[in-house]
Tab-separated table of C-alpha atoms in Angstrom:
chain	number	residue	atom	x	y	z
A	29	UNK	CA	2.884	31.624	-8.668
A	30	UNK	CA	3.803	28.002	-8.281
A	31	UNK	CA	3.249	26.095	-5.283
A	32	UNK	CA	5.926	23.157	-5.088
A	33	UNK	CA	4.917	20.194	-3.058
A	34	UNK	CA	8.260	19.094	-1.296
A	35	UNK	CA	7.962	16.706	1.218
A	36	UNK	CA	4.246	16.040	0.058
A	37	UNK	CA	3.395	12.361	-1.235
A	38	UNK	CA	-0.065	12.959	-0.870
A	39	UNK	CA	-1.425	12.738	-4.643
A	40	UNK	CA	-5.175	13.682	-3.850
A	41	UNK	CA	-3.724	17.039	-1.774
A	42	UNK	CA	-1.415	17.827	-4.309
A	43	UNK	CA	-3.721	17.775	-7.176
A	44	UNK	CA	-6.955	19.165	-5.302
A	45	UNK	CA	-4.706	22.091	-3.845
A	46	UNK	CA	-3.160	23.119	-7.108
A	47	UNK	CA	0.447	22.296	-6.133
A	48	UNK	CA	2.923	22.062	-9.289
A	49	UNK	CA	2.860	18.310	-10.453
A	50	UNK	CA	4.792	16.747	-12.971
A	51	UNK	CA	2.521	14.339	-15.100
A	52	UNK	CA	3.861	11.049	-14.880
A	53	UNK	CA	0.457	9.445	-15.192
A	54	UNK	CA	0.934	7.984	-18.874
A	55	UNK	CA	3.232	5.432	-17.079
A	56	UNK	CA	0.328	3.753	-15.396
A	57	UNK	CA	-0.219	1.786	-18.570
A	58	UNK	CA	3.535	0.556	-18.811
A	59	UNK	CA	2.990	-0.394	-14.903
A	60	UNK	CA	0.077	-2.361	-16.086
A	61	UNK	CA	1.779	-4.118	-18.928
A	62	UNK	CA	4.724	-4.740	-16.492
A	63	UNK	CA	2.851	-7.525	-14.488
A	64	UNK	CA	0.478	-8.153	-11.414
A	65	UNK	CA	3.330	-8.039	-8.480
A	66	UNK	CA	5.727	-5.134	-8.850
A	67	UNK	CA	8.964	-3.993	-6.841
A	68	UNK	CA	10.167	-0.619	-7.084
A	69	UNK	CA	13.711	-0.320	-6.413
A	70	UNK	CA	14.475	3.557	-6.819
A	71	UNK	CA	16.826	5.324	-4.182
A	72	UNK	CA	15.256	7.227	-1.403
A	73	UNK	CA	13.571	10.641	-2.333
A	74	UNK	CA	12.662	9.277	-5.745
A	75	UNK	CA	8.795	9.682	-5.288
A	76	UNK	CA	7.959	6.230	-4.543
A	77	UNK	CA	5.404	6.928	-2.025
A	78	UNK	CA	3.871	9.571	-4.493
A	79	UNK	CA	3.679	6.718	-7.015
A	80	UNK	CA	1.919	4.556	-4.902
A	81	UNK	CA	-0.551	7.436	-3.719
A	82	UNK	CA	-1.213	8.294	-7.676
A	83	UNK	CA	-1.746	4.537	-8.011
A	84	UNK	CA	-4.214	4.298	-4.857
A	85	UNK	CA	-6.326	7.104	-5.854
A	86	UNK	CA	-6.322	5.618	-9.726
A	87	UNK	CA	-7.640	2.341	-8.884
A	88	UNK	CA	-9.698	2.884	-5.780
A	89	UNK	CA	-13.353	2.138	-6.405
A	90	UNK	CA	-14.353	4.394	-3.770
A	91	UNK	CA	-13.026	7.470	-5.756
A	92	UNK	CA	-14.566	6.624	-9.052
A	93	UNK	CA	-16.444	9.731	-8.708
A	94	UNK	CA	-13.481	11.954	-8.555
A	95	UNK	CA	-11.561	10.588	-11.193
A	96	UNK	CA	-12.403	13.517	-13.410
A	97	UNK	CA	-11.332	15.893	-10.817
A	98	UNK	CA	-8.154	14.050	-10.016
A	99	UNK	CA	-6.821	12.873	-13.418
A	100	UNK	CA	-8.933	14.743	-16.180
A	101	UNK	CA	-6.187	17.311	-16.932
A	102	UNK	CA	-3.473	14.696	-16.846
A	103	UNK	CA	-2.360	12.341	-19.529
A	104	UNK	CA	-4.040	8.948	-18.281
A	105	UNK	CA	-7.180	10.914	-17.727
A	106	UNK	CA	-7.214	11.553	-21.501
A	107	UNK	CA	-6.837	7.810	-22.339
A	108	UNK	CA	-7.614	5.819	-19.264
A	109	UNK	CA	-7.165	2.018	-18.737
A	110	UNK	CA	-10.072	-0.154	-18.280
A	111	UNK	CA	-8.888	-0.911	-14.895
A	112	UNK	CA	-9.120	2.482	-13.233
A	113	UNK	CA	-11.542	2.587	-10.187
A	114	UNK	CA	-11.937	-1.237	-10.200
A	115	UNK	CA	-10.282	-2.232	-6.881
A	116	UNK	CA	-10.557	-2.259	-3.198
A	117	UNK	CA	-7.113	-0.608	-1.833
A	118	UNK	CA	-5.330	-1.654	0.867
A	119	UNK	CA	-2.074	0.339	1.978
A	120	UNK	CA	0.695	-0.978	4.293
A	121	UNK	CA	3.310	1.779	5.268
A	122	UNK	CA	6.087	0.124	7.002
A	123	UNK	CA	7.727	3.637	7.720
A	124	UNK	CA	5.447	4.030	10.920
A	125	UNK	CA	6.365	0.730	12.492
A	126	UNK	CA	8.458	1.145	15.587
A	127	UNK	CA	11.711	-0.876	14.774
A	128	UNK	CA	13.274	-0.352	18.156
A	129	UNK	CA	13.049	-2.968	21.248
A	130	UNK	CA	13.428	-6.760	21.093
A	131	UNK	CA	12.230	-9.058	18.780
A	132	UNK	CA	8.948	-9.585	20.546
A	133	UNK	CA	8.557	-5.965	20.452
A	134	UNK	CA	9.236	-5.865	16.510
A	135	UNK	CA	6.534	-8.461	15.800
A	136	UNK	CA	3.823	-6.867	18.201
A	137	UNK	CA	4.405	-3.277	16.425
A	138	UNK	CA	4.290	-5.354	12.964
A	139	UNK	CA	0.783	-6.993	13.955
A	140	UNK	CA	-0.382	-3.752	15.357
A	141	UNK	CA	0.225	-1.896	12.194
A	142	UNK	CA	-1.209	-4.345	9.708
A	143	UNK	CA	-4.256	-4.701	12.254
A	144	UNK	CA	-4.512	-1.069	12.070
A	145	UNK	CA	-4.538	-0.915	8.329
A	146	UNK	CA	-6.829	-3.777	8.031
A	147	UNK	CA	-9.421	-2.163	10.370
A	148	UNK	CA	-8.992	0.960	8.241
A	149	UNK	CA	-9.863	-0.794	5.270
A	150	UNK	CA	-12.837	-2.646	6.920
A	151	UNK	CA	-14.097	0.863	7.850
A	152	UNK	CA	-13.603	2.711	4.331
A	153	UNK	CA	-15.491	-0.029	2.290
A	154	UNK	CA	-18.199	-1.053	4.743
A	155	UNK	CA	-20.819	-0.217	2.197
A	156	UNK	CA	-19.338	-2.546	-0.223
A	157	UNK	CA	-18.641	-5.723	2.177
A	158	UNK	CA	-21.358	-7.717	3.147
A	159	UNK	CA	-19.060	-10.065	5.512
A	160	UNK	CA	-17.649	-8.465	8.849
A	161	UNK	CA	-13.935	-8.478	8.837
A	162	UNK	CA	-12.663	-10.068	12.146
A	163	UNK	CA	-9.606	-8.312	13.678
A	164	UNK	CA	-7.052	-10.908	15.509
A	165	UNK	CA	-5.336	-8.497	18.016
A	166	UNK	CA	-2.669	-11.259	18.178
A	167	UNK	CA	-2.631	-12.564	14.741
A	168	UNK	CA	-2.595	-10.013	11.701
A	169	UNK	CA	-2.333	-12.883	9.101
A	170	UNK	CA	-5.605	-14.284	10.541
A	171	UNK	CA	-7.191	-10.740	10.164
A	172	UNK	CA	-5.779	-10.481	6.748
A	173	UNK	CA	-7.372	-13.723	5.982
A	174	UNK	CA	-10.611	-12.439	7.038
A	175	UNK	CA	-10.297	-9.442	4.878
A	176	UNK	CA	-9.914	-11.580	1.892
A	177	UNK	CA	-13.037	-13.770	3.007
A	178	UNK	CA	-15.049	-10.403	2.622
A	179	UNK	CA	-13.482	-9.448	-0.479
A	180	UNK	CA	-14.256	-12.697	-2.309
A	181	UNK	CA	-18.228	-12.018	-1.174
A	182	UNK	CA	-17.932	-8.712	-3.601
A	183	UNK	CA	-17.327	-8.078	-7.460
A	184	UNK	CA	-14.052	-6.603	-6.716
A	185	UNK	CA	-10.528	-7.719	-5.958
A	186	UNK	CA	-7.861	-6.135	-3.646
A	187	UNK	CA	-5.170	-4.055	-4.710
A	188	UNK	CA	-2.148	-3.948	-1.977
A	189	UNK	CA	0.296	-1.132	-1.779
A	190	UNK	CA	3.439	-1.752	0.479
A	191	UNK	CA	5.417	1.243	1.168
A	192	UNK	CA	8.761	1.817	3.048
A	193	UNK	CA	9.449	-1.855	3.377
A	194	UNK	CA	12.859	-1.279	2.865
A	195	UNK	CA	13.206	1.707	5.565
A	196	UNK	CA	11.741	-0.804	8.034
A	197	UNK	CA	14.129	-3.401	7.156
A	198	UNK	CA	17.094	-0.929	7.303
A	199	UNK	CA	15.820	0.158	10.724
A	200	UNK	CA	15.625	-3.332	11.978
A	201	UNK	CA	19.132	-4.038	11.060
A	202	UNK	CA	20.556	-0.958	12.732
A	203	UNK	CA	18.746	-1.483	16.126
A	204	UNK	CA	19.954	0.949	18.707
A	205	UNK	CA	22.363	2.187	16.445
A	206	UNK	CA	24.304	-0.886	15.627
A	207	UNK	CA	24.209	-3.330	13.018
A	208	UNK	CA	22.163	-6.226	14.347
A	209	UNK	CA	21.813	-9.031	11.609
A	210	UNK	CA	20.232	-11.333	14.454
A	211	UNK	CA	17.418	-8.990	14.431
A	212	UNK	CA	16.912	-8.927	10.894
A	213	UNK	CA	17.088	-12.628	10.615
A	214	UNK	CA	14.456	-13.171	13.133
A	215	UNK	CA	11.894	-11.414	11.219
A	216	UNK	CA	12.872	-12.725	7.754
A	217	UNK	CA	14.016	-16.027	8.301
A	218	UNK	CA	11.375	-19.050	7.073
A	219	UNK	CA	9.663	-18.725	10.713
A	220	UNK	CA	9.843	-15.022	10.958
A	221	UNK	CA	6.720	-12.520	11.131
A	222	UNK	CA	7.775	-10.905	8.318
A	223	UNK	CA	8.271	-13.698	5.954
A	224	UNK	CA	4.821	-15.203	6.949
A	225	UNK	CA	2.951	-12.154	6.047
A	226	UNK	CA	4.440	-12.266	2.539
A	227	UNK	CA	3.601	-15.988	2.479
A	228	UNK	CA	0.043	-14.952	3.209
A	229	UNK	CA	0.318	-12.201	0.369
A	230	UNK	CA	1.707	-14.900	-1.996
A	231	UNK	CA	-1.011	-17.330	-1.452
A	232	UNK	CA	-4.000	-14.464	-1.717
A	233	UNK	CA	-2.710	-13.723	-5.156
A	234	UNK	CA	-3.300	-17.329	-6.186
A	235	UNK	CA	-7.153	-16.430	-6.859
A	236	UNK	CA	-8.075	-15.853	-3.411
A	237	UNK	CA	-8.781	-12.205	-3.829
A	238	UNK	CA	-5.567	-10.377	-4.438
A	239	UNK	CA	-4.794	-8.685	-7.624
């Protein structure tokens, strides 16, 4: 009897719990060939989150011992790329950020989520990081910079996955059920919090530890 994974976007769970999985892992090579910074524009419910989860499990250095278990029976397991299990993985999931409230509330929620993600990263890779990451509760960009400093002391680079950015942006735009361009602009203007974060990400990709 087939077990279908409708609504499940956790690749590790799907494989280890023997859910039905349509093998698209051969596309990993195509993704690598496409470039370093990629934006997926597929519609909602088209498997973007599952794709990111698959990439997370494929590239995570901490899951090298599970490679055969997770990918051995899949296409990429028969012909893996040299980059598998070679990165430290950080994931930001914008769907969990509360997009309600005033601009100050949005900024606070954004900083909290990124700080929580960076703290999770620090705990997961504590055995590989010689430098202690400093979390700045008021400034997640500072926390991210501290993480980059720690990463540069290792032989690895960071693979950053960002999920549901479009969902968060839509929720911000539709504040309290009404279209609110001012809320959206406040976050994405040149001085906006979200734009500031992505400037930090762009800077990190210029030889500062980000893949």
